[in-house]
PDB file of C-alpha atoms in Angstrom:
ATOM      1  CA  GLN I   1     219.648   8.420 -91.902  1.00 68.00           C
ATOM      2  CA  LYS I   2     221.471  11.755 -91.844  1.00 79.00           C
ATOM      3  CA  GLU I   3     221.091  13.679 -88.599  1.00 89.00           C
ATOM      4  CA  VAL I   4     219.927  16.816 -90.419  1.00 93.00           C
ATOM      5  CA  GLU I   5     217.999  16.611 -93.688  1.00 93.00           C
ATOM      6  CA  GLN I   6     217.516  19.625 -95.936  1.00 92.00           C
ATOM      7  CA  ASP I   7     216.148  19.889 -99.458  1.00 86.00           C
ATOM      8  CA  PRO I   8     219.014  21.296-101.555  1.00 82.00           C
ATOM      9  CA  GLY I   9     216.712  23.045-104.029  1.00 85.00           C
ATOM     10  CA  PRO I  10     217.446  25.128-106.008  1.00 91.00           C
ATOM     11  CA  LEU I  11     214.569  27.394-105.062  1.00 95.00           C
ATOM     12  CA  SER I  12     213.746  30.360-107.278  1.00 97.00           C
ATOM     13  CA  VAL I  13     211.247  33.047-106.196  1.00 97.00           C
ATOM     14  CA  PRO I  14     210.274  36.533-107.400  1.00 97.00           C
ATOM     15  CA  GLU I  15     211.355  39.576-105.442  1.00 97.00           C
ATOM     16  CA  GLY I  16     208.933  40.337-102.610  1.00 97.00           C
ATOM     17  CA  ALA I  17     207.855  36.732-102.102  1.00 97.00           C
ATOM     18  CA  ILE I  18     207.719  35.003 -98.739  1.00 97.00           C
ATOM     19  CA  VAL I  19     210.281  32.204 -98.648  1.00 97.00           C
ATOM     20  CA  SER I  20     209.987  29.113 -96.467  1.00 96.00           C
ATOM     21  CA  LEU I  21     213.078  26.970 -95.906  1.00 97.00           C
ATOM     22  CA  ASN I  22     212.806  23.750 -93.917  1.00 96.00           C
ATOM     23  CA  CYS I  23     214.871  21.058 -92.274  1.00 96.00           C
ATOM     24  CA  THR I  24     214.206  17.925 -90.277  1.00 96.00           C
ATOM     25  CA  TYR I  25     216.525  16.356 -87.747  1.00 95.00           C
ATOM     26  CA  SER I  26     216.694  12.999 -86.042  1.00 94.00           C
ATOM     27  CA  ASN I  27     218.764  13.557 -82.893  1.00 92.00           C
ATOM     28  CA  SER I  28     216.502  14.111 -79.875  1.00 92.00           C
ATOM     29  CA  ALA I  29     219.441  15.588 -77.944  1.00 91.00           C
ATOM     30  CA  PHE I  30     219.545  18.658 -80.180  1.00 93.00           C
ATOM     31  CA  GLN I  31     218.557  21.779 -78.267  1.00 92.00           C
ATOM     32  CA  TYR I  32     220.266  24.560 -80.210  1.00 92.00           C
ATOM     33  CA  PHE I  33     219.372  25.334 -83.802  1.00 94.00           C
ATOM     34  CA  MET I  34     220.990  27.731 -86.206  1.00 95.00           C
ATOM     35  CA  TRP I  35     220.541  29.079 -89.684  1.00 97.00           C
ATOM     36  CA  TYR I  36     223.554  30.210 -91.652  1.00 97.00           C
ATOM     37  CA  ARG I  37     223.640  32.081 -94.940  1.00 97.00           C
ATOM     38  CA  GLN I  38     226.495  31.377 -97.332  1.00 95.00           C
ATOM     39  CA  TYR I  39     227.233  33.521-100.349  1.00 94.00           C
ATOM     40  CA  SER I  40     229.298  32.124-103.189  1.00 90.00           C
ATOM     41  CA  ARG I  41     233.001  31.820-102.323  1.00 87.00           C
ATOM     42  CA  LYS I  42     232.421  32.992 -98.742  1.00 90.00           C
ATOM     43  CA  GLY I  43     232.142  31.246 -95.381  1.00 93.00           C
ATOM     44  CA  PRO I  44     228.782  30.625 -93.675  1.00 95.00           C
ATOM     45  CA  GLU I  45     227.450  33.645 -91.797  1.00 94.00           C
ATOM     46  CA  LEU I  46     225.251  33.157 -88.711  1.00 94.00           C
ATOM     47  CA  LEU I  47     221.749  34.394 -89.470  1.00 95.00           C
ATOM     48  CA  MET I  48     219.465  33.084 -86.735  1.00 93.00           C
ATOM     49  CA  TYR I  49     219.947  31.145 -83.525  1.00 91.00           C
ATOM     50  CA  THR I  50     217.196  29.521 -81.467  1.00 91.00           C
ATOM     51  CA  TYR I  51     217.071  27.417 -78.363  1.00 88.00           C
ATOM     52  CA  SER I  52     214.541  24.587 -77.988  1.00 85.00           C
ATOM     53  CA  SER I  53     211.052  25.035 -79.441  1.00 84.00           C
ATOM     54  CA  GLY I  54     209.514  28.353 -80.405  1.00 87.00           C
ATOM     55  CA  ASN I  55     209.846  31.294 -82.744  1.00 91.00           C
ATOM     56  CA  LYS I  56     212.457  33.996 -83.080  1.00 93.00           C
ATOM     57  CA  GLU I  57     212.118  37.043 -85.285  1.00 95.00           C
ATOM     58  CA  ASP I  58     214.818  39.383 -86.566  1.00 94.00           C
ATOM     59  CA  GLY I  59     213.732  41.907 -89.159  1.00 96.00           C
ATOM     60  CA  ARG I  60     212.514  40.057 -92.235  1.00 97.00           C
ATOM     61  CA  PHE I  61     213.654  36.688 -90.873  1.00 97.00           C
ATOM     62  CA  THR I  62     211.726  34.327 -88.594  1.00 97.00           C
ATOM     63  CA  ALA I  63     213.103  31.032 -87.312  1.00 96.00           C
ATOM     64  CA  GLN I  64     210.783  28.331 -85.965  1.00 96.00           C
ATOM     65  CA  VAL I  65     211.596  25.149 -84.107  1.00 95.00           C
ATOM     66  CA  ASP I  66     209.103  22.367 -83.403  1.00 94.00           C
ATOM     67  CA  LYS I  67     210.898  19.785 -81.282  1.00 92.00           C
ATOM     68  CA  SER I  68     207.871  17.487 -81.149  1.00 92.00           C
ATOM     69  CA  SER I  69     208.110  16.905 -84.896  1.00 94.00           C
ATOM     70  CA  LYS I  70     211.854  17.594 -85.153  1.00 94.00           C
ATOM     71  CA  TYR I  71     211.209  20.297 -87.730  1.00 95.00           C
ATOM     72  CA  ILE I  72     212.978  23.640 -88.134  1.00 96.00           C
ATOM     73  CA  SER I  73     212.025  26.447 -90.496  1.00 96.00           C
ATOM     74  CA  LEU I  74     213.285  29.796 -91.681  1.00 97.00           C
ATOM     75  CA  PHE I  75     210.883  32.323 -93.187  1.00 97.00           C
ATOM     76  CA  ILE I  76     212.072  35.299 -95.207  1.00 97.00           C
ATOM     77  CA  ARG I  77     209.527  38.063 -95.776  1.00 97.00           C
ATOM     78  CA  ASP I  78     209.723  40.551 -98.645  1.00 98.00           C
ATOM     79  CA  SER I  79     212.602  38.642-100.193  1.00 97.00           C
ATOM     80  CA  GLN I  80     215.276  40.667-101.989  1.00 97.00           C
ATOM     81  CA  PRO I  81     217.804  39.760-104.697  1.00 97.00           C
ATOM     82  CA  SER I  82     220.487  40.200-102.022  1.00 97.00           C
ATOM     83  CA  ASP I  83     218.939  37.226-100.189  1.00 97.00           C
ATOM     84  CA  SER I  84     220.142  34.962-103.012  1.00 97.00           C
ATOM     85  CA  ALA I  85     222.500  32.541-101.281  1.00 96.00           C
ATOM     86  CA  THR I  86     222.686  29.049 -99.844  1.00 96.00           C
ATOM     87  CA  TYR I  87     220.941  28.655 -96.484  1.00 97.00           C
ATOM     88  CA  LEU I  88     222.275  26.029 -94.088  1.00 96.00           C
ATOM     89  CA  CYS I  89     220.381  24.705 -91.085  1.00 96.00           C
ATOM     90  CA  ALA I  90     222.265  23.174 -88.180  1.00 94.00           C
ATOM     91  CA  GLY I  91     221.557  21.617 -84.807  1.00 93.00           C
ATOM     92  CA  ARG I  92     223.498  20.528 -81.784  1.00 90.00           C
ATOM     93  CA  GLY I  93     223.271  19.144 -78.288  1.00 86.00           C
ATOM     94  CA  ASN I  94     226.533  18.792 -76.356  1.00 81.00           C
ATOM     95  CA  THR I  95     228.434  18.010 -79.546  1.00 81.00           C
ATOM     96  CA  PRO I  96     229.709  20.146 -82.435  1.00 84.00           C
ATOM     97  CA  LEU I  97     227.145  21.466 -84.887  1.00 89.00           C
ATOM     98  CA  VAL I  98     225.652  19.104 -87.459  1.00 91.00           C
ATOM     99  CA  PHE I  99     224.726  20.775 -90.737  1.00 93.00           C
ATOM    100  CA  GLY I 100     222.212  20.082 -93.462  1.00 93.00           C
ATOM    101  CA  LYS I 101     223.289  20.190 -97.114  1.00 91.00           C
ATOM    102  CA  GLY I 102     221.952  23.718 -97.581  1.00 93.00           C
ATOM    103  CA  THR I 103     219.199  25.080 -99.824  1.00 95.00           C
ATOM    104  CA  ARG I 104     220.239  27.295-102.732  1.00 95.00           C
ATOM    105  CA  LEU I 105     217.872  30.258-103.033  1.00 96.00           C
ATOM    106  CA  SER I 106     217.598  32.667-105.955  1.00 97.00           C
ATOM    107  CA  VAL I 107     215.440  35.786-105.643  1.00 97.00           C
ATOM    108  CA  ILE I 108     214.658  37.168-109.081  1.00 97.00           C
ATOM    109  CA  ALA I 109     214.183  40.932-109.509  1.00 94.00           C
TER     110      ALA I 109
ATOM    111  CA  GLU Y   1     231.372  40.739 -86.326  1.00 54.00           C
ATOM    112  CA  ALA Y   2     233.459  37.579 -86.228  1.00 56.00           C
ATOM    113  CA  ASP Y   3     237.183  37.965 -86.800  1.00 90.00           C
ATOM    114  CA  ILE Y   4     238.488  34.705 -88.137  1.00 95.00           C
ATOM    115  CA  TYR Y   5     241.015  34.597 -90.930  1.00 96.00           C
ATOM    116  CA  GLN Y   6     242.073  31.857 -93.267  1.00 97.00           C
ATOM    117  CA  THR Y   7     245.044  31.831 -95.602  1.00 96.00           C
ATOM    118  CA  PRO Y   8     245.541  31.192 -98.393  1.00 97.00           C
ATOM    119  CA  ARG Y   9     242.092  31.777 -99.902  1.00 95.00           C
ATOM    120  CA  TYR Y  10     242.977  29.691-102.953  1.00 96.00           C
ATOM    121  CA  LEU Y  11     245.736  27.144-103.480  1.00 96.00           C
ATOM    122  CA  VAL Y  12     246.535  25.064-106.546  1.00 96.00           C
ATOM    123  CA  ILE Y  13     249.400  22.668-105.972  1.00 95.00           C
ATOM    124  CA  GLY Y  14     250.831  19.420-107.248  1.00 94.00           C
ATOM    125  CA  THR Y  15     250.452  15.937-105.829  1.00 95.00           C
ATOM    126  CA  GLY Y  16     252.831  14.946-103.041  1.00 95.00           C
ATOM    127  CA  LYS Y  17     253.409  18.430-101.649  1.00 94.00           C
ATOM    128  CA  LYS Y  18     253.105  19.233 -97.956  1.00 95.00           C
ATOM    129  CA  ILE Y  19     250.421  21.837 -97.319  1.00 96.00           C
ATOM    130  CA  THR Y  20     249.516  23.886 -94.274  1.00 97.00           C
ATOM    131  CA  LEU Y  21     246.255  25.813 -94.179  1.00 97.00           C
ATOM    132  CA  GLU Y  22     246.286  28.651 -91.683  1.00 98.00           C
ATOM    133  CA  CYS Y  23     243.435  29.733 -89.420  1.00 98.00           C
ATOM    134  CA  SER Y  24     243.580  32.507 -86.849  1.00 97.00           C
ATOM    135  CA  GLN Y  25     240.931  34.178 -84.715  1.00 97.00           C
ATOM    136  CA  THR Y  26     241.165  37.329 -82.646  1.00 94.00           C
ATOM    137  CA  MET Y  27     238.158  36.733 -80.386  1.00 92.00           C
ATOM    138  CA  GLY Y  28     239.905  34.628 -77.755  1.00 92.00           C
ATOM    139  CA  HIS Y  29     237.598  31.687 -78.435  1.00 94.00           C
ATOM    140  CA  ASP Y  30     238.602  28.412 -76.814  1.00 94.00           C
ATOM    141  CA  LYS Y  31     236.860  26.201 -79.377  1.00 94.00           C
ATOM    142  CA  MET Y  32     238.005  25.899 -82.982  1.00 96.00           C
ATOM    143  CA  TYR Y  33     236.904  23.645 -85.824  1.00 96.00           C
ATOM    144  CA  TRP Y  34     237.854  22.541 -89.328  1.00 96.00           C
ATOM    145  CA  TYR Y  35     235.166  21.577 -91.822  1.00 96.00           C
ATOM    146  CA  GLN Y  36     235.405  20.203 -95.341  1.00 95.00           C
ATOM    147  CA  GLN Y  37     232.777  21.303 -97.860  1.00 93.00           C
ATOM    148  CA  ASP Y  38     232.319  19.925-101.367  1.00 91.00           C
ATOM    149  CA  PRO Y  39     229.923  21.599-103.857  1.00 82.00           C
ATOM    150  CA  GLY Y  40     226.288  20.823-103.050  1.00 78.00           C
ATOM    151  CA  MET Y  41     227.247  18.822 -99.982  1.00 83.00           C
ATOM    152  CA  GLU Y  42     226.956  19.490 -96.283  1.00 85.00           C
ATOM    153  CA  LEU Y  43     229.815  20.682 -94.140  1.00 90.00           C
ATOM    154  CA  HIS Y  44     231.687  17.757 -92.629  1.00 92.00           C
ATOM    155  CA  LEU Y  45     233.587  18.214 -89.386  1.00 93.00           C
ATOM    156  CA  ILE Y  46     237.141  16.858 -89.732  1.00 94.00           C
ATOM    157  CA  HIS Y  47     238.898  18.240 -86.634  1.00 96.00           C
ATOM    158  CA  TYR Y  48     238.091  20.276 -83.562  1.00 95.00           C
ATOM    159  CA  SER Y  49     239.817  21.642 -80.492  1.00 96.00           C
ATOM    160  CA  TYR Y  50     238.407  22.765 -77.176  1.00 94.00           C
ATOM    161  CA  GLY Y  51     241.571  24.516 -76.074  1.00 94.00           C
ATOM    162  CA  VAL Y  52     245.347  24.648 -76.239  1.00 96.00           C
ATOM    163  CA  ASN Y  53     246.952  21.197 -76.661  1.00 95.00           C
ATOM    164  CA  SER Y  54     243.516  19.638 -77.215  1.00 94.00           C
ATOM    165  CA  THR Y  55     242.594  18.180 -80.612  1.00 95.00           C
ATOM    166  CA  GLU Y  56     239.966  15.652 -81.671  1.00 94.00           C
ATOM    167  CA  LYS Y  57     238.974  14.021 -84.938  1.00 93.00           C
ATOM    168  CA  GLY Y  58     235.573  14.833 -86.334  1.00 90.00           C
ATOM    169  CA  ASP Y  59     232.922  12.745 -88.040  1.00 82.00           C
ATOM    170  CA  LEU Y  60     234.631  12.627 -91.431  1.00 82.00           C
ATOM    171  CA  SER Y  61     237.837  10.679 -91.638  1.00 79.00           C
ATOM    172  CA  SER Y  62     240.637  12.859 -92.911  1.00 82.00           C
ATOM    173  CA  GLU Y  63     244.309  12.325 -93.646  1.00 88.00           C
ATOM    174  CA  SER Y  64     245.037  15.817 -92.389  1.00 92.00           C
ATOM    175  CA  THR Y  65     246.419  16.694 -88.961  1.00 94.00           C
ATOM    176  CA  VAL Y  66     245.973  19.744 -86.755  1.00 96.00           C
ATOM    177  CA  SER Y  67     247.753  21.396 -83.865  1.00 96.00           C
ATOM    178  CA  ARG Y  68     246.677  23.897 -81.212  1.00 97.00           C
ATOM    179  CA  ILE Y  69     249.717  25.446 -79.580  1.00 97.00           C
ATOM    180  CA  ARG Y  70     248.172  28.896 -79.190  1.00 96.00           C
ATOM    181  CA  THR Y  71     244.558  29.808 -78.494  1.00 96.00           C
ATOM    182  CA  GLU Y  72     244.247  31.968 -81.586  1.00 96.00           C
ATOM    183  CA  HIS Y  73     245.877  29.638 -84.093  1.00 97.00           C
ATOM    184  CA  PHE Y  74     244.625  26.285 -85.470  1.00 98.00           C
ATOM    185  CA  PRO Y  75     246.575  25.194 -88.579  1.00 98.00           C
ATOM    186  CA  LEU Y  76     245.668  22.146 -90.654  1.00 97.00           C
ATOM    187  CA  THR Y  77     248.403  20.150 -92.397  1.00 95.00           C
ATOM    188  CA  LEU Y  78     248.397  17.635 -95.235  1.00 93.00           C
ATOM    189  CA  GLU Y  79     251.745  15.821 -95.324  1.00 93.00           C
ATOM    190  CA  SER Y  80     251.377  14.604 -98.905  1.00 93.00           C
ATOM    191  CA  ALA Y  81     248.574  16.119-100.931  1.00 92.00           C
ATOM    192  CA  ARG Y  82     246.515  13.995-103.312  1.00 93.00           C
ATOM    193  CA  PRO Y  83     243.778  14.902-105.841  1.00 94.00           C
ATOM    194  CA  SER Y  84     241.205  13.414-103.436  1.00 92.00           C
ATOM    195  CA  HIS Y  85     242.048  16.248-101.028  1.00 94.00           C
ATOM    196  CA  THR Y  86     240.632  18.797-103.461  1.00 95.00           C
ATOM    197  CA  SER Y  87     237.870  20.599-101.580  1.00 95.00           C
ATOM    198  CA  GLN Y  88     236.983  23.731 -99.660  1.00 96.00           C
ATOM    199  CA  TYR Y  89     238.242  23.852 -96.082  1.00 97.00           C
ATOM    200  CA  LEU Y  90     236.411  26.066 -93.599  1.00 97.00           C
ATOM    201  CA  CYS Y  91     237.672  27.060 -90.169  1.00 97.00           C
ATOM    202  CA  ALA Y  92     235.330  28.148 -87.366  1.00 96.00           C
ATOM    203  CA  SER Y  93     235.528  29.167 -83.735  1.00 96.00           C
ATOM    204  CA  SER Y  94     233.122  29.550 -80.836  1.00 93.00           C
ATOM    205  CA  ASP Y  95     233.205  30.774 -77.282  1.00 90.00           C
ATOM    206  CA  THR Y  96     233.045  28.377 -74.350  1.00 85.00           C
ATOM    207  CA  GLY Y  97     229.569  27.139 -73.519  1.00 78.00           C
ATOM    208  CA  VAL Y  98     227.370  24.658 -75.355  1.00 73.00           C
ATOM    209  CA  SER Y  99     224.981  27.394 -76.461  1.00 78.00           C
ATOM    210  CA  GLN Y 100     227.579  29.485 -78.264  1.00 84.00           C
ATOM    211  CA  PRO Y 101     227.283  29.589 -82.074  1.00 88.00           C
ATOM    212  CA  GLN Y 102     230.184  28.985 -84.416  1.00 91.00           C
ATOM    213  CA  HIS Y 103     231.658  31.757 -86.533  1.00 93.00           C
ATOM    214  CA  PHE Y 104     233.328  30.909 -89.817  1.00 96.00           C
ATOM    215  CA  GLY Y 105     236.190  32.172 -91.906  1.00 96.00           C
ATOM    216  CA  ASP Y 106     235.850  32.502 -95.675  1.00 95.00           C
ATOM    217  CA  GLY Y 107     237.612  29.221 -96.361  1.00 96.00           C
ATOM    218  CA  THR Y 108     240.527  27.917 -98.384  1.00 97.00           C
ATOM    219  CA  ARG Y 109     239.685  26.448-101.762  1.00 96.00           C
ATOM    220  CA  LEU Y 110     242.285  23.737-102.366  1.00 96.00           C
ATOM    221  CA  SER Y 111     242.955  22.092-105.711  1.00 96.00           C
ATOM    222  CA  ILE Y 112     245.476  19.268-105.990  1.00 95.00           C
ATOM    223  CA  LEU Y 113     246.634  18.527-109.514  1.00 93.00           C
TER     224      LEU Y 113
END
């Protein structure tokens, strides 16, 4: 079993939609969770960073962590064509980050 | 804004050549990492360093080697490139502390003919 599982998509939504991206993880030692956004031919860019369980909001983005079910989510409100990218979830404990495969998102104008 | 630079951005080279991929960061981060990323696949950690003269192998076995002689510089070397080394290589760095996130460069896309 991979430590971080993520549906690779692709996911296609109309502009303005609410997008829900999800990951599951298996390592109980994970305490720090991150979402990265990666545009084509660019490196991953840190989008959201959460510690332990709970929610964190930043503009149109909300990250959720549920440690009891080992489930992490990223919500994008009022999605824009510029949100079209691959979104990578990642988790860590005292070790380097472990990444999911990434979900490719297309927001259609 | 993270300042981490990778060169070259793209490299097409023949089999058997020695290759060095450069990675430099200007943030004074102690920790640096090399990941390999194939299309549609997750990032795989191949090397990391927690400081000068410290290097460790990651989860994915790699024929590459790394060195960390200066804090800001973490080059990756392939002594004899093969087509199986074709991939994207991403360098990252983070500050000291387990809670610190990693910041990435834009990668080197390597093609071995």
